[in-house]
């Protein structure tokens, strides 16, 4: 596990760490309370990879969005807040996660971690907590 305390304007350092790891583990599960900065982290990663951030927003109602970038082709962004895992599986989440690109899943909890590991995926998990003047990012391989 790795822990970083960062302000929003320092997120590129976290993006550097992610870039080093997403080639092997292109699925990133994001957890944190409402307003903790999950979508902000995705927006920063899209910017870090040279993509257009004007369309990056939480896909709460659409469930998923894709953002073009040269390095990865597409950065996929899912929001499964208040969605049952069975519902997401029926909608084809596992098949989507097999697509070429990087996948960020907001609200990827323990059930999803277990399911992904059972299906041969090794996601990266990031827990985000609000600090006094920053955010605390705990980064680890899911299930490890």
PDB file of C-alpha atoms in Angstrom:
ATOM      1  CA  UNK A   1       0.000   0.000   0.000  1.00  0.00           C
ATOM      2  CA  UNK A   2       1.116   3.524  -0.695  1.00  0.00           C
ATOM      3  CA  UNK A   3      -0.330   6.648   0.900  1.00  0.00           C
ATOM      4  CA  UNK A   4      -0.119  10.188  -0.452  1.00  0.00           C
ATOM      5  CA  UNK A   5      -1.438  13.448   0.947  1.00  0.00           C
ATOM      6  CA  UNK A   6      -2.107  15.796  -1.947  1.00  0.00           C
ATOM      7  CA  UNK A   7      -3.957  18.933  -2.828  1.00  0.00           C
ATOM      8  CA  UNK A   8      -5.907  19.066  -6.090  1.00  0.00           C
ATOM      9  CA  UNK A   9      -3.133  20.926  -7.930  1.00  0.00           C
ATOM     10  CA  UNK A  10      -0.699  18.122  -7.001  1.00  0.00           C
ATOM     11  CA  UNK A  11      -2.679  15.244  -8.540  1.00  0.00           C
ATOM     12  CA  UNK A  12      -0.287  14.820 -11.473  1.00  0.00           C
ATOM     13  CA  UNK A  13       2.126  13.092  -9.075  1.00  0.00           C
ATOM     14  CA  UNK A  14      -0.576  10.497  -8.390  1.00  0.00           C
ATOM     15  CA  UNK A  15      -1.236  10.273 -12.143  1.00  0.00           C
ATOM     16  CA  UNK A  16       2.454   9.443 -12.670  1.00  0.00           C
ATOM     17  CA  UNK A  17       2.130   6.541 -10.242  1.00  0.00           C
ATOM     18  CA  UNK A  18      -1.028   5.350 -11.961  1.00  0.00           C
ATOM     19  CA  UNK A  19       0.581   5.542 -15.394  1.00  0.00           C
ATOM     20  CA  UNK A  20       3.374   3.274 -14.182  1.00  0.00           C
ATOM     21  CA  UNK A  21       0.818   0.670 -13.083  1.00  0.00           C
ATOM     22  CA  UNK A  22      -2.152   0.763 -15.482  1.00  0.00           C
ATOM     23  CA  UNK A  23      -0.285  -1.117 -18.218  1.00  0.00           C
ATOM     24  CA  UNK A  24      -0.430  -4.219 -15.993  1.00  0.00           C
ATOM     25  CA  UNK A  25      -3.648  -3.352 -14.139  1.00  0.00           C
ATOM     26  CA  UNK A  26      -5.852  -1.130 -16.306  1.00  0.00           C
ATOM     27  CA  UNK A  27      -8.771  -1.173 -13.846  1.00  0.00           C
ATOM     28  CA  UNK A  28      -8.789   1.415 -11.058  1.00  0.00           C
ATOM     29  CA  UNK A  29     -11.436   1.194  -8.348  1.00  0.00           C
ATOM     30  CA  UNK A  30     -12.138   4.505  -6.611  1.00  0.00           C
ATOM     31  CA  UNK A  31     -13.688   4.681  -3.176  1.00  0.00           C
ATOM     32  CA  UNK A  32     -14.474   7.632  -0.968  1.00  0.00           C
ATOM     33  CA  UNK A  33     -17.401   9.549   0.384  1.00  0.00           C
ATOM     34  CA  UNK A  34     -19.442  11.915  -1.765  1.00  0.00           C
ATOM     35  CA  UNK A  35     -17.336  14.924  -2.712  1.00  0.00           C
ATOM     36  CA  UNK A  36     -14.025  13.271  -1.886  1.00  0.00           C
ATOM     37  CA  UNK A  37     -12.608  13.815  -5.377  1.00  0.00           C
ATOM     38  CA  UNK A  38     -13.116  10.603  -7.337  1.00  0.00           C
ATOM     39  CA  UNK A  39     -14.199  12.380 -10.529  1.00  0.00           C
ATOM     40  CA  UNK A  40     -11.522  15.025  -9.999  1.00  0.00           C
ATOM     41  CA  UNK A  41      -8.897  12.281 -10.023  1.00  0.00           C
ATOM     42  CA  UNK A  42     -10.288  10.874 -13.289  1.00  0.00           C
ATOM     43  CA  UNK A  43     -10.287  14.387 -14.815  1.00  0.00           C
ATOM     44  CA  UNK A  44      -6.656  14.839 -13.739  1.00  0.00           C
ATOM     45  CA  UNK A  45      -5.652  11.512 -15.283  1.00  0.00           C
ATOM     46  CA  UNK A  46      -7.384  12.410 -18.559  1.00  0.00           C
ATOM     47  CA  UNK A  47      -5.517  15.749 -18.573  1.00  0.00           C
ATOM     48  CA  UNK A  48      -2.240  14.011 -17.667  1.00  0.00           C
ATOM     49  CA  UNK A  49      -2.697  11.731 -20.680  1.00  0.00           C
ATOM     50  CA  UNK A  50      -3.386  14.671 -23.006  1.00  0.00           C
ATOM     51  CA  UNK A  51      -7.137  14.178 -23.299  1.00  0.00           C
ATOM     52  CA  UNK A  52      -9.882  16.786 -23.417  1.00  0.00           C
ATOM     53  CA  UNK A  53     -11.246  17.295 -19.913  1.00  0.00           C
ATOM     54  CA  UNK A  54     -14.230  19.442 -20.903  1.00  0.00           C
ATOM     55  CA  UNK A  55     -16.526  16.392 -20.981  1.00  0.00           C
ATOM     56  CA  UNK A  56     -15.249  14.718 -17.806  1.00  0.00           C
ATOM     57  CA  UNK A  57     -18.002  14.536 -15.227  1.00  0.00           C
ATOM     58  CA  UNK A  58     -19.402  11.873 -12.970  1.00  0.00           C
ATOM     59  CA  UNK A  59     -21.376   9.389 -15.085  1.00  0.00           C
ATOM     60  CA  UNK A  60     -23.943   8.907 -12.314  1.00  0.00           C
ATOM     61  CA  UNK A  61     -26.911   8.837 -14.673  1.00  0.00           C
ATOM     62  CA  UNK A  62     -25.281   7.442 -17.810  1.00  0.00           C
ATOM     63  CA  UNK A  63     -23.318   4.813 -15.787  1.00  0.00           C
ATOM     64  CA  UNK A  64     -20.288   5.130 -18.080  1.00  0.00           C
ATOM     65  CA  UNK A  65     -18.418   7.565 -20.267  1.00  0.00           C
ATOM     66  CA  UNK A  66     -15.347   7.326 -22.436  1.00  0.00           C
ATOM     67  CA  UNK A  67     -12.659   9.932 -23.018  1.00  0.00           C
ATOM     68  CA  UNK A  68     -10.244   9.775 -25.932  1.00  0.00           C
ATOM     69  CA  UNK A  69      -6.527  10.019 -25.301  1.00  0.00           C
ATOM     70  CA  UNK A  70      -3.528   9.151 -27.445  1.00  0.00           C
ATOM     71  CA  UNK A  71      -1.670   7.022 -24.933  1.00  0.00           C
ATOM     72  CA  UNK A  72      -4.483   4.605 -24.028  1.00  0.00           C
ATOM     73  CA  UNK A  73      -7.041   5.114 -26.781  1.00  0.00           C
ATOM     74  CA  UNK A  74      -9.935   5.464 -24.374  1.00  0.00           C
ATOM     75  CA  UNK A  75     -10.184   6.124 -20.673  1.00  0.00           C
ATOM     76  CA  UNK A  76     -13.454   4.616 -19.464  1.00  0.00           C
ATOM     77  CA  UNK A  77     -15.227   6.074 -16.451  1.00  0.00           C
ATOM     78  CA  UNK A  78     -17.992   4.207 -14.604  1.00  0.00           C
ATOM     79  CA  UNK A  79     -20.118   5.283 -11.660  1.00  0.00           C
ATOM     80  CA  UNK A  80     -21.867   2.436  -9.881  1.00  0.00           C
ATOM     81  CA  UNK A  81     -23.133   4.446  -6.907  1.00  0.00           C
ATOM     82  CA  UNK A  82     -26.219   2.756  -5.461  1.00  0.00           C
ATOM     83  CA  UNK A  83     -26.122   0.060  -8.128  1.00  0.00           C
ATOM     84  CA  UNK A  84     -26.363  -3.593  -7.216  1.00  0.00           C
ATOM     85  CA  UNK A  85     -23.471  -5.685  -8.469  1.00  0.00           C
ATOM     86  CA  UNK A  86     -25.909  -8.099 -10.115  1.00  0.00           C
ATOM     87  CA  UNK A  87     -27.451  -5.194 -12.058  1.00  0.00           C
ATOM     88  CA  UNK A  88     -24.042  -4.071 -13.279  1.00  0.00           C
ATOM     89  CA  UNK A  89     -23.186  -7.609 -14.381  1.00  0.00           C
ATOM     90  CA  UNK A  90     -26.456  -7.809 -16.322  1.00  0.00           C
ATOM     91  CA  UNK A  91     -25.503  -4.554 -18.037  1.00  0.00           C
ATOM     92  CA  UNK A  92     -22.199  -6.123 -19.135  1.00  0.00           C
ATOM     93  CA  UNK A  93     -19.681  -4.562 -16.748  1.00  0.00           C
ATOM     94  CA  UNK A  94     -17.217  -7.456 -16.980  1.00  0.00           C
ATOM     95  CA  UNK A  95     -17.298  -7.363 -20.774  1.00  0.00           C
ATOM     96  CA  UNK A  96     -16.742  -3.603 -20.741  1.00  0.00           C
ATOM     97  CA  UNK A  97     -13.732  -3.992 -18.452  1.00  0.00           C
ATOM     98  CA  UNK A  98     -12.123  -6.255 -21.049  1.00  0.00           C
ATOM     99  CA  UNK A  99     -12.062  -3.445 -23.625  1.00  0.00           C
ATOM    100  CA  UNK A 100      -8.651  -1.967 -24.465  1.00  0.00           C
ATOM    101  CA  UNK A 101      -8.034   1.170 -22.424  1.00  0.00           C
ATOM    102  CA  UNK A 102      -7.955   2.292 -18.802  1.00  0.00           C
ATOM    103  CA  UNK A 103     -11.050   1.833 -16.647  1.00  0.00           C
ATOM    104  CA  UNK A 104     -11.933   3.943 -13.597  1.00  0.00           C
ATOM    105  CA  UNK A 105     -14.837   2.623 -11.506  1.00  0.00           C
ATOM    106  CA  UNK A 106     -16.268   4.956  -8.881  1.00  0.00           C
ATOM    107  CA  UNK A 107     -17.711   3.167  -5.844  1.00  0.00           C
ATOM    108  CA  UNK A 108     -15.899  -0.099  -6.599  1.00  0.00           C
ATOM    109  CA  UNK A 109     -16.382  -1.875  -3.285  1.00  0.00           C
ATOM    110  CA  UNK A 110     -15.235  -5.166  -1.828  1.00  0.00           C
ATOM    111  CA  UNK A 111     -17.817  -7.270  -3.699  1.00  0.00           C
ATOM    112  CA  UNK A 112     -16.585  -5.901  -7.018  1.00  0.00           C
ATOM    113  CA  UNK A 113     -12.940  -6.423  -6.000  1.00  0.00           C
ATOM    114  CA  UNK A 114     -13.650 -10.056  -5.191  1.00  0.00           C
ATOM    115  CA  UNK A 115     -15.578 -10.619  -8.409  1.00  0.00           C
ATOM    116  CA  UNK A 116     -12.838  -9.063 -10.518  1.00  0.00           C
ATOM    117  CA  UNK A 117     -10.127 -11.170  -8.880  1.00  0.00           C
ATOM    118  CA  UNK A 118     -12.238 -14.307  -9.406  1.00  0.00           C
ATOM    119  CA  UNK A 119     -12.414 -13.402 -13.108  1.00  0.00           C
ATOM    120  CA  UNK A 120      -8.670 -12.879 -13.547  1.00  0.00           C
ATOM    121  CA  UNK A 121      -8.476  -9.106 -13.106  1.00  0.00           C
ATOM    122  CA  UNK A 122      -6.059  -7.462 -10.674  1.00  0.00           C
ATOM    123  CA  UNK A 123      -7.452  -3.976 -10.148  1.00  0.00           C
ATOM    124  CA  UNK A 124      -5.766  -1.070  -8.448  1.00  0.00           C
ATOM    125  CA  UNK A 125      -7.794   0.392  -5.587  1.00  0.00           C
ATOM    126  CA  UNK A 126      -7.631   3.955  -4.380  1.00  0.00           C
ATOM    127  CA  UNK A 127      -9.367   4.992  -1.181  1.00  0.00           C
ATOM    128  CA  UNK A 128      -9.780   8.762  -0.920  1.00  0.00           C
ATOM    129  CA  UNK A 129     -10.279  10.480   2.423  1.00  0.00           C
ATOM    130  CA  UNK A 130     -10.692  14.160   3.129  1.00  0.00           C
ATOM    131  CA  UNK A 131      -7.842  15.699   5.116  1.00  0.00           C
ATOM    132  CA  UNK A 132      -7.792  19.149   6.671  1.00  0.00           C
ATOM    133  CA  UNK A 133      -6.243  20.934   3.668  1.00  0.00           C
ATOM    134  CA  UNK A 134      -5.782  18.034   1.283  1.00  0.00           C
ATOM    135  CA  UNK A 135      -6.939  14.563   0.360  1.00  0.00           C
ATOM    136  CA  UNK A 136      -5.373  11.328   1.490  1.00  0.00           C
ATOM    137  CA  UNK A 137      -5.003   8.709  -1.249  1.00  0.00           C
ATOM    138  CA  UNK A 138      -4.365   5.090  -0.239  1.00  0.00           C
ATOM    139  CA  UNK A 139      -3.303   3.077  -3.267  1.00  0.00           C
ATOM    140  CA  UNK A 140      -3.073  -0.697  -3.315  1.00  0.00           C
ATOM    141  CA  UNK A 141      -3.713  -3.759  -5.421  1.00  0.00           C
ATOM    142  CA  UNK A 142      -7.219  -4.959  -4.667  1.00  0.00           C
ATOM    143  CA  UNK A 143      -7.263  -7.960  -2.392  1.00  0.00           C
ATOM    144  CA  UNK A 144      -3.575  -7.717  -1.539  1.00  0.00           C
TER     145      UNK A 144
END
